XYZ file of C-alpha atoms in Angstrom:
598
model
C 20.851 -13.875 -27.844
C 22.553 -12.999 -24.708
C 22.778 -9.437 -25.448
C 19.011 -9.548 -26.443
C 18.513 -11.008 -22.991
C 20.329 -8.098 -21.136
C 18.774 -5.184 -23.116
C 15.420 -6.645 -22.270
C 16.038 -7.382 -18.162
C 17.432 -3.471 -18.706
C 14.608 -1.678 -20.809
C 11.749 -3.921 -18.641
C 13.265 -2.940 -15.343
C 13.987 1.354 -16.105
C 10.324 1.493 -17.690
C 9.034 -0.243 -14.742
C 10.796 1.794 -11.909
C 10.159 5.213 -14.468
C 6.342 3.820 -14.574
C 5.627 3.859 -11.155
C 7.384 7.382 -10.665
C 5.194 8.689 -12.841
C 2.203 7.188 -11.235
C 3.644 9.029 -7.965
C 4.316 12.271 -9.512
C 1.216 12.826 -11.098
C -1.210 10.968 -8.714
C -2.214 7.980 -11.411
C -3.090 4.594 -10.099
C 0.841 2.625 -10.377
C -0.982 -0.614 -11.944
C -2.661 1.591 -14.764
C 0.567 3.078 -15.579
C 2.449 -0.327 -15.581
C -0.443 -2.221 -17.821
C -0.253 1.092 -20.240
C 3.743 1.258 -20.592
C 3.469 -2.827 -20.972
C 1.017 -2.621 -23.789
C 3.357 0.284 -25.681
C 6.258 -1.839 -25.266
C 4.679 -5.391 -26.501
C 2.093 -5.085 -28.604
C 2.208 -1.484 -30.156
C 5.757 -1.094 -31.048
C 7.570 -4.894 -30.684
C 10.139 -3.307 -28.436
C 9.974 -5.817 -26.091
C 8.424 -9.649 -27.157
C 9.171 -11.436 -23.367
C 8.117 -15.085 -24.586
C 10.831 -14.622 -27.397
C 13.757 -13.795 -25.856
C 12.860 -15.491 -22.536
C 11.218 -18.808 -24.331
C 10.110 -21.008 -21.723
C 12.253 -19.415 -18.608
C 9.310 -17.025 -19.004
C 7.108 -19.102 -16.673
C 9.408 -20.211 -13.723
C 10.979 -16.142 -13.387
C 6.881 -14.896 -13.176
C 6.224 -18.551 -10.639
C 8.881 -17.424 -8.178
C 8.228 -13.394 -9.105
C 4.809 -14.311 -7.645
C 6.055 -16.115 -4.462
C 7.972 -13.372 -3.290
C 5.322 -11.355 -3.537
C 3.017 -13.276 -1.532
C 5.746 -13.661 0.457
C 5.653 -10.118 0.911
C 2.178 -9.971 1.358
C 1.911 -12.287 4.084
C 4.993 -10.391 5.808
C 2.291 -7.100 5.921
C -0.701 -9.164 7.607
C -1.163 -9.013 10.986
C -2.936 -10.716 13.391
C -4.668 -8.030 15.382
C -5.967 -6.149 12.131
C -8.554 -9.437 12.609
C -9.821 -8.098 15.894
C -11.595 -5.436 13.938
C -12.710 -7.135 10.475
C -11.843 -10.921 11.409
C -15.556 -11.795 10.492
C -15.922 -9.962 7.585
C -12.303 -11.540 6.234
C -13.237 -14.529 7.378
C -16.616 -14.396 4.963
C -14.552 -13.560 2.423
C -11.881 -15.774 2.201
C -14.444 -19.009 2.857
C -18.011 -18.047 1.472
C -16.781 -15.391 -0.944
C -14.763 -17.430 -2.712
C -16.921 -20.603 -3.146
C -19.909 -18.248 -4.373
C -17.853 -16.184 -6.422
C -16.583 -19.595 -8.086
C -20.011 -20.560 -8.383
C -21.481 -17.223 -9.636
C -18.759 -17.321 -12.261
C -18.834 -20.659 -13.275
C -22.452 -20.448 -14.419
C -21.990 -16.815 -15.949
C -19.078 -18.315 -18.066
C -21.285 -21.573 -18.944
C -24.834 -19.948 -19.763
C -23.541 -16.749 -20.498
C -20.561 -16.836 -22.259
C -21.183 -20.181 -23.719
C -18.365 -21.791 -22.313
C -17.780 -25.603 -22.063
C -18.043 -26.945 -18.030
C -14.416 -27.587 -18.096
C -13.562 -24.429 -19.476
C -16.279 -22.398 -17.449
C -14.911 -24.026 -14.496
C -11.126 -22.778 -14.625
C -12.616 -19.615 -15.384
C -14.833 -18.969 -12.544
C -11.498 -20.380 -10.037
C -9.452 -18.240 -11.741
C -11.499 -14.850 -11.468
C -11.652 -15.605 -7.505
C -8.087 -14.017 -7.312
C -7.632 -10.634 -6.371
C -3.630 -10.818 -5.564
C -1.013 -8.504 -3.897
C 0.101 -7.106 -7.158
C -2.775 -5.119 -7.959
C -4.532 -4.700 -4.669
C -1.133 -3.240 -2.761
C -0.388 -0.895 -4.812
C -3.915 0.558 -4.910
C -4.463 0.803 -1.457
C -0.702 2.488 -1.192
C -3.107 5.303 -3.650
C -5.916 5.322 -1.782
C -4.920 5.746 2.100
C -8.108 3.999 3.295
C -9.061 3.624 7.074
C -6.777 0.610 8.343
C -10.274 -1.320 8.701
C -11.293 -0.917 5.122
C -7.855 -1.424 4.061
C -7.472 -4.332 5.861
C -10.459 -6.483 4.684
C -8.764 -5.403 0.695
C -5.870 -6.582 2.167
C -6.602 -10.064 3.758
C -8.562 -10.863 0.755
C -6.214 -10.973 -1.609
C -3.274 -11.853 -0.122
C -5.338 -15.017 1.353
C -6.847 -15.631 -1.908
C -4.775 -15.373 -4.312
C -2.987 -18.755 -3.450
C -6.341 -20.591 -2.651
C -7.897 -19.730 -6.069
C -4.603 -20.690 -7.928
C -4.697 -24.081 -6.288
C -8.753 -24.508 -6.945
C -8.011 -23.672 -10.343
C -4.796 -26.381 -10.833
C -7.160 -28.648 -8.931
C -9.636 -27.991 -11.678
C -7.723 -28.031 -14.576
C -5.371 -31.388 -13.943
C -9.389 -33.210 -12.706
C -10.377 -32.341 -16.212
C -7.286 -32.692 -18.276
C -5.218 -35.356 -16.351
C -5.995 -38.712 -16.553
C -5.757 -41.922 -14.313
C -6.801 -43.240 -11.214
C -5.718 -40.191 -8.840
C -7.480 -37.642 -10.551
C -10.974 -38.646 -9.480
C -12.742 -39.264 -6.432
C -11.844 -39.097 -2.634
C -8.473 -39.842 -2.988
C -7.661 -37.260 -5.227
C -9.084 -34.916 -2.767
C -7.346 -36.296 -0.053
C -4.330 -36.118 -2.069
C -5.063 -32.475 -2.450
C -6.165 -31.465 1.296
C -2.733 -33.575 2.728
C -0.300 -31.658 0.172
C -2.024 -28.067 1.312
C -1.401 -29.100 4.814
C 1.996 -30.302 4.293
C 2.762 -26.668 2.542
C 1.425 -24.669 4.735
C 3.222 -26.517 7.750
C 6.227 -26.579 6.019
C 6.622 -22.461 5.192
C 5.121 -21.793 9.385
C 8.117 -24.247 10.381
C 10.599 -22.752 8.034
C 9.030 -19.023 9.555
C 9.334 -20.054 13.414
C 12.975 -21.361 12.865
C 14.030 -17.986 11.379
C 11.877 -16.048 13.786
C 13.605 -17.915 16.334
C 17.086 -17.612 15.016
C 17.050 -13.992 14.376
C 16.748 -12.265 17.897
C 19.737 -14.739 19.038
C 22.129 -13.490 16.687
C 23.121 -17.450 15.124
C 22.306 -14.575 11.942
C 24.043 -11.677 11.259
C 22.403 -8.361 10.436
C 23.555 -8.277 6.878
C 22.511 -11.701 6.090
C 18.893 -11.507 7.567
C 17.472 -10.483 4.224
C 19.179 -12.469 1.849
C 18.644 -15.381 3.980
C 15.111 -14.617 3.909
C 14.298 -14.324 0.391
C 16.142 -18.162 -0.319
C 13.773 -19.057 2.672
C 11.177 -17.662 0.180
C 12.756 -20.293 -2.685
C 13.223 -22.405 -0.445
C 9.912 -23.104 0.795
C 8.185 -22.158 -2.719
C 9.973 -25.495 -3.939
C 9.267 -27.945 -1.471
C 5.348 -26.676 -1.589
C 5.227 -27.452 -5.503
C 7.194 -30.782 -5.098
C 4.066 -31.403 -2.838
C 1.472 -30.288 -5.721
C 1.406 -27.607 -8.216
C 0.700 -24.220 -6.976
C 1.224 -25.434 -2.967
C 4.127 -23.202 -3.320
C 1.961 -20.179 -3.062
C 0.281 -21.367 0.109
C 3.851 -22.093 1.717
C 5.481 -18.556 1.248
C 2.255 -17.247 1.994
C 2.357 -19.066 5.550
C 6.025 -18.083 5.757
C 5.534 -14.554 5.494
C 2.901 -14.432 7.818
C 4.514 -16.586 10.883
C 7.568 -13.811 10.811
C 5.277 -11.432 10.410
C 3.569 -11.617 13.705
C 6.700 -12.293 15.599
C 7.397 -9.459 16.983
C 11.295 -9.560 15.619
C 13.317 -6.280 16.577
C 14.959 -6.064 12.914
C 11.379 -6.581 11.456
C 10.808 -3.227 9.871
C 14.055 -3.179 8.031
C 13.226 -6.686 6.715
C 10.059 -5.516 5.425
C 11.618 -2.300 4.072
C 13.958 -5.165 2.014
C 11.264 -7.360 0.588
C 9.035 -4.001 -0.280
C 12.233 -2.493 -2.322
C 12.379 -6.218 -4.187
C 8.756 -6.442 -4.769
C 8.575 -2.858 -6.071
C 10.707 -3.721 -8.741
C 8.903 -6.926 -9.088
C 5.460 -5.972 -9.666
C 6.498 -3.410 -11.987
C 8.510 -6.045 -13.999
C 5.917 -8.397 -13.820
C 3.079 -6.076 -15.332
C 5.401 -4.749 -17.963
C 6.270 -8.446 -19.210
C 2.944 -9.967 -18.784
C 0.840 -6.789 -20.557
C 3.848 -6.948 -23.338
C 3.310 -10.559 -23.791
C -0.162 -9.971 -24.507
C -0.876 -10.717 -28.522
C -3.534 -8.444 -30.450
C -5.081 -11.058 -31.789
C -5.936 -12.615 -28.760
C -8.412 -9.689 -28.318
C -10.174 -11.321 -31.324
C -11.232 -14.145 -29.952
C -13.857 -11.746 -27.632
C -17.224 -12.310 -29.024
C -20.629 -10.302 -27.925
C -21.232 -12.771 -25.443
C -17.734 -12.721 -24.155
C -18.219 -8.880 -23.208
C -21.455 -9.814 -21.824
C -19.939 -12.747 -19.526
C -17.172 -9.994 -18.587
C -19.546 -7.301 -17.669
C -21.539 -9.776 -15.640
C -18.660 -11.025 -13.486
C -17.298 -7.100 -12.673
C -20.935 -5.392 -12.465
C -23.195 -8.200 -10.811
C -21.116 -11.391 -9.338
C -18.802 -9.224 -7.628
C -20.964 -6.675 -6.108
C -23.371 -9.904 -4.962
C -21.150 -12.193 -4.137
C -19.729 -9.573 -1.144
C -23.190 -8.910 0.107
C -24.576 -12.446 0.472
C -20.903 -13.572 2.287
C -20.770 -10.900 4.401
C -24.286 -11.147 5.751
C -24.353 -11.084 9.369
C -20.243 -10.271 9.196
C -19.184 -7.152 11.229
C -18.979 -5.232 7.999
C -20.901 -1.694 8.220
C -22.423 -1.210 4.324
C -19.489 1.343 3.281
C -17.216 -1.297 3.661
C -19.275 -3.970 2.021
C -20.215 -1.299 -1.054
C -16.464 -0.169 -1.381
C -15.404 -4.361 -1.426
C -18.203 -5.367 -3.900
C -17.000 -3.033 -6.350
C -13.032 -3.072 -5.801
C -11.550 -6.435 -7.169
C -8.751 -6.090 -9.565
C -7.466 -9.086 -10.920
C -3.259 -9.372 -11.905
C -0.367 -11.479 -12.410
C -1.556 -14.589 -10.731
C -4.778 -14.515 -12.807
C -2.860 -13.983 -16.085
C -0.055 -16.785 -15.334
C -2.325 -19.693 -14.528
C -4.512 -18.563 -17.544
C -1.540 -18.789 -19.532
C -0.472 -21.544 -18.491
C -3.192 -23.614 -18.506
C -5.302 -22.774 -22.030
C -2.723 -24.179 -23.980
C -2.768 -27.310 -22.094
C -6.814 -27.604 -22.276
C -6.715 -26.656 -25.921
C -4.039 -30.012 -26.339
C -6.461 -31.669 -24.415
C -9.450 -31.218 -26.346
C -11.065 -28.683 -25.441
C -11.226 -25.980 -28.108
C -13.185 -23.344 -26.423
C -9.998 -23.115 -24.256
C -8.976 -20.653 -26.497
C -10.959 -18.265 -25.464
C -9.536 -18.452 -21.891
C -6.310 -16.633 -22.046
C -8.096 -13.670 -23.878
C -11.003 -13.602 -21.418
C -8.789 -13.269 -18.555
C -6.684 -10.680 -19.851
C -9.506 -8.621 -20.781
C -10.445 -9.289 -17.444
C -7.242 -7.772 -15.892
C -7.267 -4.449 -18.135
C -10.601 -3.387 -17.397
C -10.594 -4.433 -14.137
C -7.400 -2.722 -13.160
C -8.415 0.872 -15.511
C -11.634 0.921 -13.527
C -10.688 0.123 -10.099
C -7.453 1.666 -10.394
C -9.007 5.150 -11.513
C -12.155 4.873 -9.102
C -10.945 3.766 -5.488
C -10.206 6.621 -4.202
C -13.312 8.481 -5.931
C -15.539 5.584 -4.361
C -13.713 6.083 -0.685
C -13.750 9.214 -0.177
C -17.743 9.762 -1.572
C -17.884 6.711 1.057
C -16.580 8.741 3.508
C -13.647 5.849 4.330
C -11.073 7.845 2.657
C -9.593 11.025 3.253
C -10.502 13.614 0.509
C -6.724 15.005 0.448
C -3.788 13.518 2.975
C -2.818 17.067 4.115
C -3.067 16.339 7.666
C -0.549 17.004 10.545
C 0.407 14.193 13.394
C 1.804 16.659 16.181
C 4.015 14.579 18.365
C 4.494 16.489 22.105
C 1.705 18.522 23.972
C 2.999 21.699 24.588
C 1.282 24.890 25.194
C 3.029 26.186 21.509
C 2.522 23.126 19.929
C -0.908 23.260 21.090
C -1.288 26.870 19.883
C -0.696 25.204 16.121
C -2.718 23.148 16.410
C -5.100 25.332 17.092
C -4.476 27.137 14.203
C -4.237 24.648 11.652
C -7.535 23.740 13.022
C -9.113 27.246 12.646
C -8.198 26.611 8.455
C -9.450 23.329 8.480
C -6.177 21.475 7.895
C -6.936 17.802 10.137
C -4.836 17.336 13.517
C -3.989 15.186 15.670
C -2.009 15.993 18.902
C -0.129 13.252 20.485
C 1.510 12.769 23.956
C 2.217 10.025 26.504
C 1.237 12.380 29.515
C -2.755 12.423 29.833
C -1.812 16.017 32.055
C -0.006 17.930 29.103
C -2.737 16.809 26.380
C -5.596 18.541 28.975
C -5.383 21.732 27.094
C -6.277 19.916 23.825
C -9.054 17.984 24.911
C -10.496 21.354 26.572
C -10.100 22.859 23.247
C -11.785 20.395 21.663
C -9.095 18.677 19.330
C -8.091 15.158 18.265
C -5.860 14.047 20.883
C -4.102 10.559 20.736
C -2.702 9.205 24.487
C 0.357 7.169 24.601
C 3.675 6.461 22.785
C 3.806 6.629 19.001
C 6.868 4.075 19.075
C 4.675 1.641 20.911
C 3.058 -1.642 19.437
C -0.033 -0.698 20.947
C -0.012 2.726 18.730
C 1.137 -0.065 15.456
C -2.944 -1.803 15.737
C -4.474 1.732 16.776
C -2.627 4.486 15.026
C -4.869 6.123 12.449
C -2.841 8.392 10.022
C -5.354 7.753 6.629
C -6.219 11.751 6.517
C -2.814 12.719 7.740
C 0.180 13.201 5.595
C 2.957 14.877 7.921
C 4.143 14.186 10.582
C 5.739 17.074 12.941
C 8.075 15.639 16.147
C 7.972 18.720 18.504
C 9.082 17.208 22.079
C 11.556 18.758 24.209
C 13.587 15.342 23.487
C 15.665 15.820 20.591
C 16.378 12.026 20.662
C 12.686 11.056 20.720
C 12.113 13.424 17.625
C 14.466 11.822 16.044
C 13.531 7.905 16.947
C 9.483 9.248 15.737
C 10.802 10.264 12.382
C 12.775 7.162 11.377
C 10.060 5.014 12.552
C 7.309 6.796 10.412
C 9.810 8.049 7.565
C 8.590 4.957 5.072
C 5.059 5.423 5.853
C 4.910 9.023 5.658
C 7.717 9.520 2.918
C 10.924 11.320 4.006
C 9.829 14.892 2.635
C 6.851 14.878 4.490
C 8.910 14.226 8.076
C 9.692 16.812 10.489
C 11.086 17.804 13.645
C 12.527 20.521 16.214
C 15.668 21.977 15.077
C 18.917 20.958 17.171
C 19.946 23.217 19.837
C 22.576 25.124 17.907
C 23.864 24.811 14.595
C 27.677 24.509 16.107
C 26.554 21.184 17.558
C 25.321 19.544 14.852
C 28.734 18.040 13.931
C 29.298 16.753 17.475
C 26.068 16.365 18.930
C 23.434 16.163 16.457
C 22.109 13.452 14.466
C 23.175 12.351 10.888
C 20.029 12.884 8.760
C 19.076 9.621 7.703
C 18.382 9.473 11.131
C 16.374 12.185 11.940
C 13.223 14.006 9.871
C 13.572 16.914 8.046
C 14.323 20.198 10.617
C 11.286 22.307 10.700
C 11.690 26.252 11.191
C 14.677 27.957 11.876
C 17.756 26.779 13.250
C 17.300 29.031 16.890
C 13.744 27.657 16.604
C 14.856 25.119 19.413
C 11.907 23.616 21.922
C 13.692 25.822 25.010
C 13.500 28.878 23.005
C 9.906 28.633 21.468
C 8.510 28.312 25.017
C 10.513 31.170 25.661
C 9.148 33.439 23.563
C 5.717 31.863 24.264
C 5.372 32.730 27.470
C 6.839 36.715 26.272
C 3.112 36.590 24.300
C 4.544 35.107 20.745
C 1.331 33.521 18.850
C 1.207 31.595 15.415
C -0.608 33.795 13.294
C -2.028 33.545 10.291
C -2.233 35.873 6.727
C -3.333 35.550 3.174
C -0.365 36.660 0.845
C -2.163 38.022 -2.616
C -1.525 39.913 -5.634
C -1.803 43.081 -3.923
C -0.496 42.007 -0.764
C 2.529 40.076 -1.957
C 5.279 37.988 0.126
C 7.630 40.814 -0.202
C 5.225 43.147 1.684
C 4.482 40.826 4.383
C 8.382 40.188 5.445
C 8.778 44.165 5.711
C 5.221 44.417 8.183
C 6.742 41.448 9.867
C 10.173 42.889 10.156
C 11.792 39.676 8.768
C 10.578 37.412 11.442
C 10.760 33.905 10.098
C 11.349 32.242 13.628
C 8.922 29.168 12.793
C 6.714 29.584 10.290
C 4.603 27.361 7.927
C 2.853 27.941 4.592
C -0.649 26.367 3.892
C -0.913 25.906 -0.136
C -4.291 27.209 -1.850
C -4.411 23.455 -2.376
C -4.303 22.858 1.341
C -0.800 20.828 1.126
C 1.465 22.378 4.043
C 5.066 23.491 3.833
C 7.030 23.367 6.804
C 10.323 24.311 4.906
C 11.359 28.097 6.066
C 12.952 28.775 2.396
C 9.909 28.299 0.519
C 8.561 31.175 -0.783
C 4.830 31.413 -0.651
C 2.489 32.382 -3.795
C -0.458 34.671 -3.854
C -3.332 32.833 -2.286
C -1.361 30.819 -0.151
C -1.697 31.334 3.717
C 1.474 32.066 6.194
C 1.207 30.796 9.672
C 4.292 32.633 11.627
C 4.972 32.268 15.247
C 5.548 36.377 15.815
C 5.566 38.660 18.925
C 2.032 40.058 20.172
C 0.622 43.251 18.490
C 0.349 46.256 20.164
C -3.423 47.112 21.300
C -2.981 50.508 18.883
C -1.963 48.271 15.961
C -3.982 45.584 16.521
C-alpha cells in the first residue's frame, strides 16, 4: 500500500507539471490539458484510482490544496485594481451571486426536475468560479489589467462565499436540531464568518508586521507563511465548515497590500506551490471521476446545464452590473467566461453522498451534474477566451510587443522602426525631456520609473511580450529585467550588453540577475550613440528564397553590430545567433548608404 501511495503522489505530480508544459508549448488552455490527462489516467485506463489508494485522506489533501490556493489568490489582489472596476466587482461579488443562486436554483427545480433541497445546493454551488480555473486562463489570455481584474476579483472572492452558502444550505436541510433553523442559526453563521475573516487579517498584519523587522529570517518567510496558511485554514473550520476558505482568503489579501520589500519573492513561492497544486488537483479530481456517473445525465439534465452556461450566466452579469462602471465588452466577455473547478467538484462530492443518506435520492444526480458542469465549462471557456477578447478588442491579437526602457535618440530610432512593421511599442523613460522625440513622432510613450509602485497599478504590458532595458545604466537594466523576468518569462528579457566582455567576470552581473544580453557584445550604450551620431540607422530587409541570409551578410559586409529579426509570424528575436528564414525581416543597426548606392 505504501508503495502504491508513492507511485501515485509520483505519476499525479510528473503528468501534472508535463500537462501544463504542454499547454505552454503548444498554446492550449493549461485547465483543458489537466482535465484531459486526468480523464486518461482515471477513467480510461485505471492508471490512477485517487479515492483507492488515498481512501478518505482524499478529502482533507484537496480541503487544504484549496486553501493555499485561495491563499494564493488573495496574495495577487490588490487594492487599487478597485479604483478602476471596484463597482463592477462589487456587483458581482454581492448581486451576482444572490441572482445567480437564484437563477440556478429555479433552473435546477423546474428545469431539471430537481428536489428544493437538492436544487438549492446546486444553484450555491454553480456560483463558484475559483482560482484554479480562472488563473490559469487569464495567465492564456493576457487581458487588459481592467478586464482581468473584474475575472479576477470574482472568483477569488467567490469561491469561498459560495462554498459557505452551499454548507449553509446543505447542513439547514440535512442537519437536524434546534440550531439549524431560524435566526440563530444565521447568527451562528454571520458571527463564525466574522470571526474567520478577523482571524486570517490578524494572523496577515502580525506577519506583515514582523517581516520588514527582521524577528524572521529570509529563508523562513515562506515556509512560515504557508503554516500561516494551515494555520488559519484550521481555526476558520473549527469556527464552521468551509470558514477556512474565507480566513486564508483574508490572509492572503492583508499581506498582499502591505507593501512588504520581500513580497515578490513570496509570491514567486506560493505561485511555484500552487502550480504544482492545481495541476495535482485537476489530475486527481478528473481521475476520480466514475463513467457511470455520466449516466445519471438525463435530457433534462443537459437542458438544466445548457441553461445555467448559455442564459443564467450571460443574464445574471447584465442585470448586476447595471449602472456598474462596466463598458459592454467587459460585461459581454464576463457573462460568457465562468469556469467552474476544484471547489465546485469537492463540495459536490462531498456533500451528495451525505444528502443521498439523508433522504434525498435525487442527490444522486448532484455529483454528476456538477462535474459535467466543470468539463464543459472549462473545454469551452478554456478554448474561447482569448477568441472572445481579442474579437472584443480587450485582448491583444498576438503578445509580440516591445517595452523599450530608456529614451535615446537610437533607441528611439527602433522604435521607430518596429513601428513602421507594425510590431506594438512602447517607449519608456523617467525624463519627460528625452521622451520629446517620441511624442513628436507620434509613439506610445510611458513617463516615469518602471520599478515604481505607481508603474505596478498603471503599467499596461497585455499586447507586449518583451521587454528591451536600453539605458546608459547597466545597473538599472539589470534591476528592470529581474523585476519583470516572471511576468515576461526569462527568454523574452533583454538588455544592453556589458561594457566589455573582459569585465564580465569582475564587473558584470551574474545572469540570474540580469536579462538576456541583446546584440553584440561591443554593442555597449556608449558605442551605439557613437556610431549614431557617425549616421548608423536600423534598417530593415526581407530575407527570401532568392535573396537568402547568406546573401544579405556579404551586401552587409558581416555587420551584425545590433540587429533583430521580426518572424513572418511577427514574434521578434533579439538573439544575434539566430539565423533568419526566408520571409522573415532583419532590422540591423548599419552605417549610412552612399547617395550612389542608395
Amino acid at each position: 500500500m505504501e508503495h502504491q501511495v508513492v507511485h501515485m503522489v509520483v505519476i499525479v505530480a510528473c503528468a501534472g507539471v508535463f500537462a501544463q508544459w504542454i499547454a505552454w508549448r503548444f498554446r492550449f488552455p493549461a485547465i483543458v490539458v489537466l482535465t484531459m490527462l486526468g480523464l486518461i489516467l482515471g477513467p480510461v485506463s485505471n492508471v490512477v484510482d485517487p479515492e483507492a489508494i488515498f481512501g478518505d485522506l482524499l478529502r482533507p489533501f484537496v480541503q487544504l490544496a484549496v486553501a493555499v490556493i485561495l491563499f494564493e489568490g488573495g496574495l495577487n489582489l490588490h487594492w487599487h485594481e478597485l479604483k478602476d472596476s471596484g463597482k463592477g466587482v462589487r456587483r458581482l461579488i454581492s448581486a451576482g451571486l444572490i441572482l445567480s443562486f437564484i437563477f440556478g436554483s429555479l433552473a435546477a427545480r423546474y428545469v431539471g426536475g430537481l428536489s428544493w433541497p437538492v436544487a438549492t445546493v446546486f444553484g450555491a454551488i454553480i456560483v463558484v468560479t475559483g482560482p484554479t480555473v480562472i488563473m490559469p486562463l487569464l495567465r492564456q489570455a493576457r487581458l487588459r489589467p481592467r478586464t482581468a481584474s473584474i475575472l479576477k476579483w470574482e472568483g477569488i472572492v467567490n469561491d469561498p462565499l459560495g462554498a459557505l452558502l452551499a454548507v449553509v444550505l446543505f447542513e439547514y436541510w440535512v442537519s437536524s436540531g434546534p440550531n439549524t433553523h431560524g435566526i440563530g442559526f444565521g447568527f451562528e453563521l454571520v458571527a463564525a464568518l466574522f470571526a474567520a475573516a478577523a482571524t486570517g487579517a490578524a494572523v496577515g498584519y502580525g506577519l506583515g508586521k514582523a517581516y520588514p523587522r527582521g524577528i524572521v529570517p529570509e529563508y523562513l518567510k515562506g515556509p512560515m507563511m504557508l503554516a500561516a496558511v494551515f494555520l488559519v485554514y484550521a481555526i476558520g473550520n473549527m469556527l464552521h465548515e468551509e470558514a477556512g476558505l474565507v480566513s486564508t482568503t483574508v490572509l492572503g489579501l492583508v499581506m498582499g497590500n502591505m507593501r512588504l520589500p520581500s513580497i515578490d519573492e513570496l509570491r514567486r513561492f506560493k505561485e511555484y506551490i500552487t502550480v504544482v497544486l492545481v495541476s495535482g488537483l485537476f489530475i486527481v479530481l478528473t481521475a476520480n471521476l466514475k463513467p457511470d456517473l455520466l449516466a445519471e445525465i438525463d435530457t433534462r439534465s443537459w437542458m438544466l446545464l445548457f441553461l445555467v452556461i448559455f442564459v443564467i450566466r450571460p443574464v445574471v452579469i447584465f442585470l448586476a452590473t447595471i449602472g456598474a462602471d462596466m463598458d459592454i465588452k467587459d460585461r459581454i466577455l464576463v457573462g460568457w467566461i465562468a469556469p467552474r473547478g476544484i471547489v465546485a467538484a469537492a463540495v459536490a462530492g462531498a456533500f451528495s453522498i451525505k444528502m443521498i443518506d439523508a433522504g434525498y435520492s435525487d442527490a444522486v444526480k448532484l455529483l454528476p451534474l456538477i462535474f459535467a458542469l466543470i468539463l464543459l465549462t472549462v473545454t469551452l471557456h478554456g478554448f474561447s477566451i482569448g477568441f472572445v477578447a481579442r474579437r472584443l478588442g480587450i485582448a491583444s491579437e498576438h503578445q509580440n510587443g516591445m517595452v523599450i526602457v530608456g529614451a535615446s535618440p537610437w533607441s528611439i530610432e527602433l522604435a521607430k522602426k518596429l513601428n513602421e512593421m507594425d510590431v506594438p511599442v512602447l517607449l519608456v523613460d523617467s525624463s519627460w525631456h528625452r521622451l520629446r522625440p517620441a511624442r513628436l513622432a507620434g509613439l506610445p510613450i510611458y513617463f516615469g520609473q518602471l520599478v515604481s509602485e505607481s508603474a505596478d497599478e498603471t503599467f499596461d504590458v497585455s499586447s507586449m511580450g518583451y521587454i528591451f532595458a536600453a539605458t546608459d545604466n547597466d545597473a538599472y537594466n539589470a534591476l528592470v529585467c529581474t523585476r519583470f523576468a516572471n511576468e515576461f518569462e526569462r527568454q523574452r528579457v533583454f538588455q544592453l550588453p556589458m561594457p566589455s566582455q573582459a569585465q564580465h567576470e569582475t564587473k558584470g552581473f551574474t545572469p540570474a540577475l540580469r536579462g538576456r544580453l541583446a546584440f553584440q557584445d561591443e554593442a555597449v550604450d556608449e558605442e551605439i550613440l557613437r556610431r549614431y551620431f557617425q549616421g548608423w540607422r536600423f534598417q530593415k530587409t526581407k530575407i527570401t528564397e532568392e535573396y537568402t541570409f547568406e546573401n544579405y551578410l556579404a551586401d552587409v559586409e558581416e555587420q551584425n553590430f545590433a540587429r533583430l529579426i521580426i518572424k513572418a509570424n511577427g514574434d521578434l528575436k533579439l538573439n544575434h545567433e539566430i539565423v533568419p528564414d526566408a520571409g522573415d525581416t532583419v532590422i540591423n543597426f548599419l552605417p549610412a548608404k552612399p547617395a550612389e548606392k542608395a
